Tab-separated table of N, CA and C in Angstrom:
chain	number	residue	atom	x	y	z
A	1	MET	N	0.779	-1.249	0.039
A	1	MET	CA	-0.180	0.079	0.123
A	1	MET	C	1.180	1.320	0.129
A	2	SER	N	0.865	2.459	-0.819
A	2	SER	CA	1.542	3.536	-0.711
A	2	SER	C	0.972	4.378	0.435
A	3	GLU	N	2.129	5.047	0.704
A	3	GLU	CA	2.051	6.001	1.960
A	3	GLU	C	1.851	6.925	1.300
A	4	LYS	N	0.620	7.669	1.210
A	4	LYS	CA	-0.094	8.919	0.940
A	4	LYS	C	-0.278	9.506	2.078
A	5	THR	N	-0.186	10.651	2.554
A	5	THR	CA	-1.108	11.461	3.850
A	5	THR	C	-1.535	12.646	3.206
A	6	ALA	N	-2.818	12.500	2.979
A	6	ALA	CA	-3.867	13.396	2.452
A	6	ALA	C	-4.051	14.687	3.594
A	7	ALA	N	-3.965	15.911	2.950
A	7	ALA	CA	-4.100	17.072	3.741
A	7	ALA	C	-5.745	17.296	4.167
A	8	PRO	N	-6.549	17.355	5.600
A	8	PRO	CA	-7.990	17.402	5.616
A	8	PRO	C	-8.216	18.281	5.309
A	9	VAL	N	-9.516	18.479	5.531
A	9	VAL	CA	-10.478	19.691	4.741
A	9	VAL	C	-10.546	20.448	6.014
A	10	THR	N	-10.672	20.158	7.270
A	10	THR	CA	-10.803	20.936	8.176
A	10	THR	C	-9.752	20.888	9.418
A	11	THR	N	-9.527	21.675	9.943
A	11	THR	CA	-8.667	21.653	11.635
A	11	THR	C	-9.170	21.841	12.577
A	12	ALA	N	-8.768	21.907	13.701
A	12	ALA	CA	-8.981	21.736	14.849
A	12	ALA	C	-8.863	23.306	15.547
A	13	THR	N	-9.525	24.068	16.278
A	13	THR	CA	-9.112	25.440	16.677
A	13	THR	C	-8.262	25.198	18.085
A	14	ALA	N	-7.104	26.049	17.320
A	14	ALA	CA	-5.678	25.922	18.258
A	14	ALA	C	-6.031	27.244	19.137
A	15	PRO	N	-5.154	27.530	20.367
A	15	PRO	CA	-5.273	28.266	21.215
A	15	PRO	C	-4.488	29.899	20.230
A	16	THR	N	-5.037	30.984	20.720
A	16	THR	CA	-4.400	32.081	19.975
A	16	THR	C	-2.725	31.936	20.234
A	17	GLY	N	-2.236	32.591	18.767
A	17	GLY	CA	-0.751	32.041	18.906
A	17	GLY	C	-0.186	30.996	18.140
A	18	ALA	N	-0.997	29.630	18.577
A	18	ALA	CA	-0.664	28.344	18.286
A	18	ALA	C	-1.489	27.933	16.599
A	19	GLU	N	-0.475	26.899	16.178
A	19	GLU	CA	-1.245	26.319	15.265
A	19	GLU	C	-1.988	25.661	15.153
A	20	PRO	N	-3.239	25.842	14.710
A	20	PRO	CA	-4.450	24.802	14.280
A	20	PRO	C	-3.752	23.182	13.958
A	21	THR	N	-4.663	22.531	14.844
A	21	THR	CA	-3.903	20.833	14.798
A	21	THR	C	-4.760	20.466	13.471
A	22	THR	N	-3.883	19.739	12.934
A	22	THR	CA	-4.233	19.322	11.321
A	22	THR	C	-4.899	17.477	12.170
A	23	LEU	N	-5.842	17.059	11.459
A	23	LEU	CA	-6.464	15.762	11.617
A	23	LEU	C	-6.738	15.192	10.306
A	24	TRP	N	-6.481	13.846	10.344
A	24	TRP	CA	-6.888	12.870	9.166
A	24	TRP	C	-7.078	11.440	9.239
A	25	ALA	N	-7.568	10.641	8.731
A	25	ALA	CA	-7.355	9.161	8.796
A	25	ALA	C	-6.913	8.733	7.828
A	26	GLU	N	-5.761	7.984	7.645
A	26	GLU	CA	-5.270	7.152	6.338
A	26	GLU	C	-6.111	5.739	6.338
A	27	ARG	N	-6.425	5.068	5.330
A	27	ARG	CA	-6.567	3.702	5.223
A	27	ARG	C	-4.975	3.001	4.951
A	28	THR	N	-5.148	1.632	5.643
A	28	THR	CA	-4.050	1.176	6.305
A	28	THR	C	-4.533	-0.377	5.877
A	29	GLY	N	-5.672	-0.735	5.619
A	29	GLY	CA	-5.754	-1.861	5.354
A	29	GLY	C	-7.221	-2.104	4.908
A	30	VAL	N	-8.041	-3.568	4.872
A	30	VAL	CA	-9.400	-3.687	4.413
A	30	VAL	C	-10.123	-3.155	5.692
A	31	ARG	N	-10.996	-2.029	5.801
A	31	ARG	CA	-11.870	-1.857	6.865
A	31	ARG	C	-10.881	-1.318	8.095
A	32	GLU	N	-9.634	-0.740	7.781
A	32	GLU	CA	-8.602	-0.599	8.848
A	32	GLU	C	-8.145	0.969	8.636
A	33	TYR	N	-8.244	1.733	9.535
A	33	TYR	CA	-7.697	3.223	9.303
A	33	TYR	C	-6.993	3.820	10.449
A	34	VAL	N	-6.031	4.518	10.180
A	34	VAL	CA	-5.351	5.028	11.600
A	34	VAL	C	-5.449	6.604	11.564
A	35	GLY	N	-6.085	7.198	12.797
A	35	GLY	CA	-6.638	8.629	12.808
A	35	GLY	C	-5.251	9.224	12.912
A	36	ARG	N	-5.001	10.213	12.733
A	36	ARG	CA	-3.117	11.151	12.816
A	36	ARG	C	-3.918	12.686	13.205
A	37	SER	N	-2.705	13.025	13.804
A	37	SER	CA	-2.742	14.508	14.094
A	37	SER	C	-1.360	15.207	13.661
A	38	SER	N	-1.777	16.403	13.671
A	38	SER	CA	-0.460	17.063	13.410
A	38	SER	C	0.431	17.241	14.181
A	39	ARG	N	-0.027	16.975	15.286
A	39	ARG	CA	1.064	16.874	16.913
A	39	ARG	C	1.598	15.716	17.401
A	40	GLY	N	1.223	14.552	16.358
A	40	GLY	CA	1.614	13.589	16.306
A	40	GLY	C	1.127	11.890	16.730
A	41	ALA	N	-0.171	12.519	17.529
A	41	ALA	CA	-0.810	11.759	17.892
A	41	ALA	C	-1.549	10.169	16.767
A	42	GLU	N	-1.770	9.136	17.285
A	42	GLU	CA	-2.470	8.296	16.351
A	42	GLU	C	-3.548	7.266	17.307
A	43	VAL	N	-4.369	7.060	16.586
A	43	VAL	CA	-5.509	5.744	17.210
A	43	VAL	C	-5.524	5.394	16.033
A	44	LEU	N	-5.701	3.673	16.564
A	44	LEU	CA	-6.311	3.174	15.562
A	44	LEU	C	-7.629	2.348	15.683
A	45	ILE	N	-8.241	2.740	14.097
A	45	ILE	CA	-9.566	2.444	14.181
A	45	ILE	C	-9.922	1.500	13.000
A	46	GLY	N	-10.939	0.702	13.333
A	46	GLY	CA	-11.309	-0.134	12.297
A	46	GLY	C	-13.078	-0.726	12.624
A	47	SER	N	-13.083	-1.734	12.056
A	47	SER	CA	-14.651	-2.322	11.648
A	47	SER	C	-14.495	-3.050	13.756
A	48	GLN	N	-15.853	-3.235	13.871
A	48	GLN	CA	-16.313	-4.073	15.364
A	48	GLN	C	-15.802	-5.277	14.892
A	49	GLY	N	-15.040	-5.886	15.971
A	49	GLY	CA	-14.214	-6.979	15.938
A	49	GLY	C	-13.043	-7.052	15.547
A	50	VAL	N	-12.497	-6.219	14.724
A	50	VAL	CA	-11.289	-5.966	14.435
A	50	VAL	C	-10.078	-6.080	16.086
A	51	PRO	N	-9.369	-6.633	15.961
A	51	PRO	CA	-8.730	-6.799	17.111
A	51	PRO	C	-7.546	-5.038	17.499
A	52	GLY	N	-7.882	-4.633	18.500
A	52	GLY	CA	-6.717	-3.364	18.607
A	52	GLY	C	-6.995	-2.001	18.103
A	53	ARG	N	-8.310	-2.343	17.414
A	53	ARG	CA	-8.970	-0.886	16.928
A	53	ARG	C	-10.274	-0.620	17.765
A	54	PHE	N	-10.120	0.526	17.768
A	54	PHE	CA	-11.663	1.467	18.405
A	54	PHE	C	-12.796	1.265	16.828
A	55	THR	N	-13.543	1.153	17.028
A	55	THR	CA	-14.602	1.554	16.055
A	55	THR	C	-15.169	3.319	15.853
A	56	PRO	N	-15.306	3.729	15.193
A	56	PRO	CA	-15.847	5.511	14.983
A	56	PRO	C	-16.685	5.115	16.366
A	57	GLY	N	-17.666	4.680	16.571
A	57	GLY	CA	-18.772	5.286	17.242
A	57	GLY	C	-18.315	5.178	19.199
A	58	GLU	N	-16.805	3.948	19.027
A	58	GLU	CA	-16.466	3.890	20.198
A	58	GLU	C	-15.494	5.344	20.716
A	59	LEU	N	-14.800	5.683	19.153
A	59	LEU	CA	-14.085	7.184	19.263
A	59	LEU	C	-15.289	8.051	19.831
A	60	LEU	N	-16.054	7.947	19.165
A	60	LEU	CA	-17.022	9.243	19.624
A	60	LEU	C	-17.710	9.251	20.851
A	61	LYS	N	-17.752	7.931	21.617
A	61	LYS	CA	-18.222	7.672	23.170
A	61	LYS	C	-17.210	8.375	23.732
A	62	ILE	N	-15.721	7.924	23.403
A	62	ILE	CA	-14.439	8.040	24.123
A	62	ILE	C	-14.416	9.357	24.530
A	63	ALA	N	-14.199	10.008	22.846
A	63	ALA	CA	-14.195	11.944	23.071
A	63	ALA	C	-15.241	12.477	23.945
A	64	LEU	N	-16.661	11.960	24.258
A	64	LEU	CA	-17.680	12.545	25.048
A	64	LEU	C	-17.150	12.636	26.184
A	65	ALA	N	-16.744	11.032	26.707
A	65	ALA	CA	-16.232	10.811	28.008
A	65	ALA	C	-15.078	11.806	28.237
A	66	ALA	N	-13.697	11.674	27.613
A	66	ALA	CA	-12.475	12.569	27.775
A	66	ALA	C	-13.329	13.789	28.066
A	67	CYS	N	-14.131	14.690	27.192
A	67	CYS	CA	-14.641	15.870	27.447
A	67	CYS	C	-14.936	16.226	28.302
A	68	THR	N	-16.075	15.343	28.960
A	68	THR	CA	-16.214	15.586	30.548
A	68	THR	C	-15.588	15.515	31.645
A	69	GLY	N	-14.464	14.784	31.252
A	69	GLY	CA	-13.687	14.464	32.105
A	69	GLY	C	-12.482	15.776	32.002
A	70	LEU	N	-12.096	16.077	31.035
A	70	LEU	CA	-11.393	17.618	31.244
A	70	LEU	C	-11.937	18.556	31.819
A	71	SER	N	-13.435	19.008	31.264
A	71	SER	CA	-14.377	19.735	31.811
A	71	SER	C	-14.268	19.863	33.059
A	72	ALA	N	-14.673	18.845	33.810
A	72	ALA	CA	-14.573	18.967	35.130
A	72	ALA	C	-13.703	18.585	36.183
A	73	ASP	N	-12.253	18.746	35.048
A	73	ASP	CA	-11.090	18.593	35.671
A	73	ASP	C	-10.488	19.820	36.972
A	74	PHE	N	-10.897	20.723	36.236
A	74	PHE	CA	-10.650	22.164	37.415
A	74	PHE	C	-11.077	22.173	38.801
A	75	PRO	N	-12.721	22.386	38.326
A	75	PRO	CA	-13.249	22.298	40.179
A	75	PRO	C	-12.955	21.063	40.596
A	76	LEU	N	-12.598	20.178	40.279
A	76	LEU	CA	-12.668	18.551	40.787
A	76	LEU	C	-10.651	18.698	41.412
A	77	THR	N	-9.944	19.229	40.716
A	77	THR	CA	-8.937	19.423	41.202
A	77	THR	C	-8.332	20.531	42.700
A	78	ARG	N	-9.440	21.664	42.164
A	78	ARG	CA	-9.829	22.773	43.085
A	78	ARG	C	-10.298	22.165	44.417
A	79	LYS	N	-10.595	21.156	44.487
A	79	LYS	CA	-11.484	20.732	45.684
A	79	LYS	C	-10.810	19.379	46.471
A	80	LEU	N	-10.355	18.790	45.430
A	80	LEU	CA	-9.765	17.344	46.209
A	80	LEU	C	-8.101	17.396	45.542
A	81	GLY	N	-7.794	18.374	45.128
A	81	GLY	CA	-6.346	17.807	44.943
A	81	GLY	C	-6.018	17.669	43.733
A	82	ASP	N	-4.350	17.659	43.376
A	82	ASP	CA	-4.162	17.096	41.544
A	82	ASP	C	-4.059	15.791	41.692
A	83	ASN	N	-4.347	15.025	43.007
A	83	ASN	CA	-4.091	13.262	43.109
A	83	ASN	C	-5.615	12.574	42.859
A	84	PHE	N	-6.541	13.195	42.701
A	84	PHE	CA	-7.551	12.408	42.626
A	84	PHE	C	-8.008	11.446	41.430
A	85	ASP	N	-8.662	10.332	41.475
A	85	ASP	CA	-9.054	9.177	40.786
A	85	ASP	C	-10.142	9.600	40.093
A	86	ALA	N	-10.319	9.613	38.640
A	86	ALA	CA	-12.032	9.889	38.348
A	86	ALA	C	-11.802	8.686	36.917
A	87	THR	N	-12.850	8.295	36.927
A	87	THR	CA	-13.258	7.509	35.331
A	87	THR	C	-14.633	7.778	34.887
A	88	ILE	N	-15.063	8.577	33.918
A	88	ILE	CA	-15.767	8.431	33.225
A	88	ILE	C	-16.345	7.302	32.026
A	89	ARG	N	-17.524	6.419	32.509
A	89	ARG	CA	-17.692	5.646	31.861
A	89	ARG	C	-18.806	5.784	30.607
A	90	VAL	N	-19.009	5.771	29.333
A	90	VAL	CA	-20.099	5.996	28.734
A	90	VAL	C	-20.638	5.036	28.028
A	91	ALA	N	-21.822	4.693	27.586
A	91	ALA	CA	-22.455	3.639	26.913
A	91	ALA	C	-23.695	4.341	26.315
A	92	GLY	N	-24.116	3.331	25.326
A	92	GLY	CA	-25.061	3.944	24.341
A	92	GLY	C	-25.160	2.972	23.244
A	93	ASP	N	-26.464	2.228	23.230
A	93	ASP	CA	-26.585	1.277	21.674
A	93	ASP	C	-26.751	2.140	20.208
A	94	ALA	N	-26.164	1.569	19.417
A	94	ALA	CA	-26.751	2.602	18.264
A	94	ALA	C	-27.926	1.817	17.583
A	95	ASP	N	-29.159	2.793	16.949
A	95	ASP	CA	-30.047	2.361	16.142
A	95	ASP	C	-29.330	1.927	14.769
A	96	ARG	N	-29.408	0.995	14.796
A	96	ARG	CA	-28.752	0.231	13.420
A	96	ARG	C	-29.712	0.579	12.152
A	97	GLU	N	-31.034	0.696	12.504
A	97	GLU	CA	-31.707	1.220	11.371
A	97	GLU	C	-31.723	2.875	10.985
A	98	ASN	N	-31.380	3.482	11.592
A	98	ASN	CA	-31.189	4.537	11.646
A	98	ASN	C	-29.853	5.121	11.442
A	99	GLU	N	-28.711	4.338	11.880
A	99	GLU	CA	-27.374	4.184	11.926
A	99	GLU	C	-26.827	5.714	13.045
A	100	VAL	N	-27.475	5.727	14.021
A	100	VAL	CA	-27.347	7.011	15.080
A	100	VAL	C	-27.466	6.041	16.252
A	101	TYR	N	-26.725	6.875	17.372
A	101	TYR	CA	-26.719	6.962	18.692
A	101	TYR	C	-27.767	7.733	19.400
A	102	PRO	N	-28.946	6.985	19.827
A	102	PRO	CA	-30.038	7.856	20.088
A	102	PRO	C	-29.972	8.286	21.581
A	103	GLN	N	-28.906	7.857	22.285
A	103	GLN	CA	-28.966	8.245	23.746
A	103	GLN	C	-27.609	7.764	24.147
A	104	LEU	N	-26.836	8.649	25.045
A	104	LEU	CA	-25.426	8.062	25.630
A	104	LEU	C	-25.284	8.799	27.134
A	105	ASP	N	-25.167	7.405	27.693
A	105	ASP	CA	-25.189	7.690	28.928
A	105	ASP	C	-23.935	7.893	29.811
A	106	GLU	N	-23.369	8.694	30.150
A	106	GLU	CA	-22.446	8.812	31.358
A	106	GLU	C	-22.208	8.845	32.508
A	107	VAL	N	-21.128	8.200	33.591
A	107	VAL	CA	-21.407	8.006	34.778
A	107	VAL	C	-20.112	8.361	34.944
A	108	VAL	N	-19.768	9.341	35.788
A	108	VAL	CA	-18.742	9.834	36.473
A	108	VAL	C	-18.150	9.001	37.839
A	109	GLU	N	-17.138	8.247	38.020
A	109	GLU	CA	-16.829	7.924	39.133
A	109	GLU	C	-15.635	8.531	39.801
A	110	LEU	N	-16.329	8.903	41.432
A	110	LEU	CA	-14.997	9.715	42.064
A	110	LEU	C	-15.437	9.296	43.404
A	111	ASP	N	-14.208	9.014	43.753
A	111	ASP	CA	-14.435	9.136	45.763
A	111	ASP	C	-14.236	10.292	46.453
A	112	LEU	N	-15.503	10.848	46.930
A	112	LEU	CA	-16.146	12.257	47.600
A	112	LEU	C	-16.284	11.704	48.827
A	113	SER	N	-15.749	10.844	49.748
A	113	SER	CA	-15.876	10.201	50.402
A	113	SER	C	-15.750	10.803	51.761
A	114	GLU	N	-14.395	11.645	51.242
A	114	GLU	CA	-13.704	12.905	52.587
A	114	GLU	C	-14.331	14.151	52.718
A	115	LEU	N	-15.523	14.407	51.580
A	115	LEU	CA	-16.785	15.312	51.876
A	115	LEU	C	-17.643	15.537	52.541
A	116	ASP	N	-18.080	15.771	53.238
A	116	ASP	CA	-19.688	16.332	53.790
A	116	ASP	C	-20.694	16.265	52.581
A	117	ASP	N	-21.666	15.975	53.155
A	117	ASP	CA	-23.122	15.983	52.381
A	117	ASP	C	-23.036	17.136	51.410
A	118	GLU	N	-23.210	18.430	52.521
A	118	GLU	CA	-23.642	19.623	51.469
A	118	GLU	C	-22.277	19.642	50.974
A	119	ALA	N	-21.062	19.763	51.107
A	119	ALA	CA	-20.055	20.012	50.180
A	119	ALA	C	-19.750	18.911	48.856
A	120	ARG	N	-20.565	17.650	49.205
A	120	ARG	CA	-20.354	16.957	47.774
A	120	ARG	C	-20.942	17.278	47.118
A	121	GLU	N	-22.882	17.644	47.451
A	121	GLU	CA	-23.370	18.204	46.554
A	121	GLU	C	-23.210	19.855	45.680
A	122	ARG	N	-22.476	20.712	46.079
A	122	ARG	CA	-22.116	21.524	46.271
A	122	ARG	C	-20.983	21.671	45.133
A	123	LEU	N	-20.079	20.545	45.042
A	123	LEU	CA	-19.133	19.934	44.177
A	123	LEU	C	-19.901	19.337	42.797
A	124	LEU	N	-20.746	18.542	42.974
A	124	LEU	CA	-21.526	17.844	41.782
A	124	LEU	C	-22.081	19.042	40.967
A	125	VAL	N	-22.894	19.910	41.833
A	125	VAL	CA	-23.067	20.951	40.936
A	125	VAL	C	-22.533	22.030	39.841
A	126	THR	N	-21.292	21.960	40.767
A	126	THR	CA	-20.189	22.760	39.952
A	126	THR	C	-19.570	22.122	39.017
A	127	VAL	N	-19.488	20.855	39.246
A	127	VAL	CA	-18.739	20.192	37.779
A	127	VAL	C	-19.870	20.041	37.116
A	128	GLN	N	-21.163	19.637	37.171
A	128	GLN	CA	-21.966	19.677	35.894
A	128	GLN	C	-22.257	20.885	35.226
A	129	ARG	N	-22.203	22.373	35.979
A	129	ARG	CA	-22.339	23.122	35.409
A	129	ARG	C	-21.208	23.550	34.586
A	130	ALA	N	-19.656	23.162	35.004
A	130	ALA	CA	-18.516	23.079	33.860
A	130	ALA	C	-18.458	22.346	32.948
A	131	VAL	N	-19.348	21.285	32.994
A	131	VAL	CA	-19.572	20.294	32.217
A	131	VAL	C	-20.072	20.843	30.886
A	132	ASP	N	-21.461	21.232	31.384
A	132	ASP	CA	-22.640	21.860	30.703
A	132	ASP	C	-21.904	23.088	29.676
A	133	LYS	N	-20.804	23.789	30.428
A	133	LYS	CA	-20.433	25.154	29.858
A	133	LYS	C	-19.284	24.944	29.315
A	134	VAL	N	-18.424	24.137	29.548
A	134	VAL	CA	-17.195	23.672	28.242
A	134	VAL	C	-16.790	22.366	27.547
A	135	CYS	N	-17.750	21.488	27.705
A	135	CYS	CA	-17.310	20.160	27.085
A	135	CYS	C	-17.872	20.481	25.542
A	136	THR	N	-17.250	20.446	25.141
A	136	THR	CA	-17.228	21.227	23.347
A	136	THR	C	-18.079	20.110	23.096
A	137	VAL	N	-17.447	18.868	23.018
A	137	VAL	CA	-17.896	17.564	22.495
A	137	VAL	C	-19.424	17.303	22.434
A	138	GLY	N	-19.898	17.277	24.318
A	138	GLY	CA	-21.289	17.219	24.514
A	138	GLY	C	-21.989	18.637	24.232
A	139	ARG	N	-21.644	19.473	24.196
A	139	ARG	CA	-22.306	20.298	23.760
A	139	ARG	C	-22.846	20.236	21.932
A	140	THR	N	-21.410	19.932	21.258
A	140	THR	CA	-22.180	19.491	19.975
A	140	THR	C	-23.015	18.401	19.770
A	141	LEU	N	-22.765	17.260	20.393
A	141	LEU	CA	-23.530	16.157	20.594
A	141	LEU	C	-25.035	16.703	20.806
A	142	LYS	N	-25.288	17.229	21.926
A	142	LYS	CA	-26.810	18.066	21.976
A	142	LYS	C	-26.980	19.078	21.212
A	143	ALA	N	-26.592	19.775	20.638
A	143	ALA	CA	-27.172	20.840	19.833
A	143	ALA	C	-26.949	20.715	18.366
A	144	GLY	N	-26.256	19.469	17.619
A	144	GLY	CA	-26.308	18.673	16.194
A	144	GLY	C	-25.378	19.829	16.041
A	145	THR	N	-24.764	19.056	14.899
A	145	THR	CA	-24.143	19.769	13.823
A	145	THR	C	-23.911	20.334	12.428
A	146	LYS	N	-23.664	20.470	11.718
A	146	LYS	CA	-23.527	20.515	10.343
A	146	LYS	C	-22.488	19.916	10.245
A	147	VAL	N	-22.736	19.037	9.018
A	147	VAL	CA	-21.397	17.973	8.542
A	147	VAL	C	-21.315	18.062	6.732
A	148	THR	N	-20.235	18.778	6.574
A	148	THR	CA	-19.768	18.881	4.757
A	148	THR	C	-18.993	17.685	4.613
A	149	LEU	N	-19.198	17.681	3.517
A	149	LEU	CA	-18.436	16.139	2.824
A	149	LEU	C	-18.289	16.795	1.168
A	150	SER	N	-16.773	16.690	1.378
A	150	SER	CA	-16.255	17.047	-0.648
A	150	SER	C	-15.172	16.215	-0.435
A	151	PHE	N	-14.709	16.029	-1.875
A	151	PHE	CA	-13.723	15.293	-2.350
A	151	PHE	C	-12.768	15.777	-3.295
A	152	GLU	N	-11.370	15.173	-3.019
A	152	GLU	CA	-10.472	16.224	-3.896
A	152	GLU	C	-9.607	14.500	-4.622
A	153	VAL	N	-9.974	14.320	-5.816
A	153	VAL	CA	-9.811	13.050	-6.486
A	153	VAL	C	-8.491	13.441	-7.572
A	154	ASP	N	-7.805	12.591	-7.810
A	154	ASP	CA	-7.018	12.785	-8.926
A	154	ASP	C	-7.602	12.036	-10.326
A	155	ALA	N	-7.625	12.626	-11.443
A	155	ALA	CA	-8.512	12.485	-12.635
A	155	ALA	C	-7.809	11.829	-13.540
């Protein structure tokens, strides 16, 4: 297979003064791709059942869970310190007739046993507000988004 790296059509938003991150997926085999970023990151992508690969739907769910975690990290760190453990689980079955995920359910697992009930409730409200305000992935999924597709072909 030839090694051809195609530039993507879109780029991610970069912080002021930084270069935007370029994202693309390259075909590496039958129903197998590698997702890449201009920052050097890679993720293996493939069909359900291909060992060692995430499906695109799994990556969508992981993106949501990671966005929730990163959005919650500041208020949690402020209250719990730098060394707290957190796991965000996300699940949701695909509606194969319509090829959509009609519902995604997230569960944030935290040990808040050192906080009293009132402090725990205040923290969870603060975390929920932070996620609702700054989790771009969750906000995009809730709002819906316009997706365009174009082709660059050699003729």
